[in-house]
mmCIF file of C-alpha atoms in Angstrom:
data_model
loop_
_atom_site.group_PDB
_atom_site.id
_atom_site.type_symbol
_atom_site.label_atom_id
_atom_site.label_comp_id
_atom_site.label_asym_id
_atom_site.label_seq_id
_atom_site.Cartn_x
_atom_site.Cartn_y
_atom_site.Cartn_z
ATOM 1 C CA MET A 1 -78.086 115.415 -13.169
ATOM 2 C CA SER A 2 -76.583 118.251 -10.779
ATOM 3 C CA PRO A 3 -77.610 117.584 -6.993
ATOM 4 C CA HIS A 4 -80.037 120.722 -6.873
ATOM 5 C CA ALA A 5 -82.146 118.845 -9.763
ATOM 6 C CA LEU A 6 -81.799 115.796 -7.767
ATOM 7 C CA TYR A 7 -82.804 117.287 -4.637
ATOM 8 C CA VAL A 8 -85.583 118.867 -6.461
ATOM 9 C CA THR A 9 -86.847 115.661 -8.009
ATOM 10 C CA ALA A 10 -86.384 114.035 -4.863
ATOM 11 C CA ALA A 11 -88.442 116.896 -2.718
ATOM 12 C CA TYR A 12 -91.376 116.435 -5.797
ATOM 13 C CA ALA A 13 -91.504 112.557 -5.329
ATOM 14 C CA ILE A 14 -91.551 112.271 -2.009
ATOM 15 C CA THR A 15 -94.371 114.713 -1.744
ATOM 16 C CA ALA A 16 -96.411 113.201 -4.261
ATOM 17 C CA VAL A 17 -95.836 109.806 -2.515
ATOM 18 C CA VAL A 18 -97.245 111.301 0.882
ATOM 19 C CA LEU A 19 -99.839 112.957 -0.898
ATOM 20 C CA ALA A 20 -101.258 109.483 -2.721
ATOM 21 C CA GLY A 21 -100.888 107.693 0.621
ATOM 22 C CA LEU A 22 -103.052 110.563 2.394
ATOM 23 C CA ILE A 23 -105.591 110.147 -0.364
ATOM 24 C CA GLY A 24 -105.496 106.185 -0.121
ATOM 25 C CA TRP A 25 -105.762 106.683 3.441
ATOM 26 C CA ILE A 26 -109.246 108.659 3.315
ATOM 27 C CA LEU A 27 -110.671 106.605 0.705
ATOM 28 C CA ILE A 28 -110.174 103.581 3.017
ATOM 29 C CA ASP A 29 -111.703 105.550 5.960
ATOM 30 C CA GLN A 30 -114.434 107.103 3.973
ATOM 31 C CA ARG A 31 -115.456 103.170 3.150
ATOM 32 C CA ALA A 32 -114.961 102.170 6.784
ATOM 33 C CA ARG A 33 -117.215 105.102 7.973
ATOM 34 C CA LYS A 34 -119.932 104.851 5.719
ATOM 35 C CA ARG A 35 -119.958 100.680 6.495
ATOM 36 C CA GLU A 36 -120.249 101.572 9.909
ATOM 37 C CA LEU A 37 -123.242 103.819 9.291
ATOM 38 C CA ALA A 38 -124.978 101.250 7.546
ATOM 39 C CA GLU A 39 -124.311 98.794 10.306
ATOM 40 C CA LEU A 40 -126.077 101.278 13.259
ATOM 41 C CA GLU A 41 -128.991 102.338 10.601
ATOM 42 C CA ALA A 42 -129.765 98.843 10.088
ATOM 43 C CA ALA A 43 -129.680 97.925 13.867
ATOM 44 C CA GLY A 44 -132.324 100.902 14.139
ATOM 45 C CA VAL A 45 -129.804 103.696 15.563
ATOM 46 C CA ARG A 46 -130.799 106.782 13.804
ATOM 47 C CA ARG A 47 -128.919 110.478 13.658
ATOM 48 C CA ARG A 48 -130.429 113.009 16.077
ATOM 49 C CA SER A 49 -130.927 115.258 12.738
ATOM 50 C CA ASP A 50 -133.648 112.455 11.420
ATOM 51 C CA LYS A 51 -136.223 113.364 14.543
ATOM 52 C CA THR A 52 -139.238 115.007 13.311
ATOM 53 C CA ARG A 53 -139.725 118.224 15.216
ATOM 54 C CA ALA A 54 -143.416 117.856 16.274
ATOM 55 C CA GLY A 55 -144.667 121.401 17.515
ATOM 56 C CA LYS A 56 -141.549 123.011 16.995
ATOM 57 C CA PRO A 57 -142.017 126.204 14.221
#
């Protein structure tokens, strides 16, 4: 394998590993945020957007 082909292969491999790590991190963080929201909603905390707009058009 030529040095250039080795460099290109290594660059693609490193990129694939970094992207897989970022995707994994996002999925793990998403689960944590959903769990936190469920705990807050179970405790009675509601989102501001859920308030009824009585008297407003």
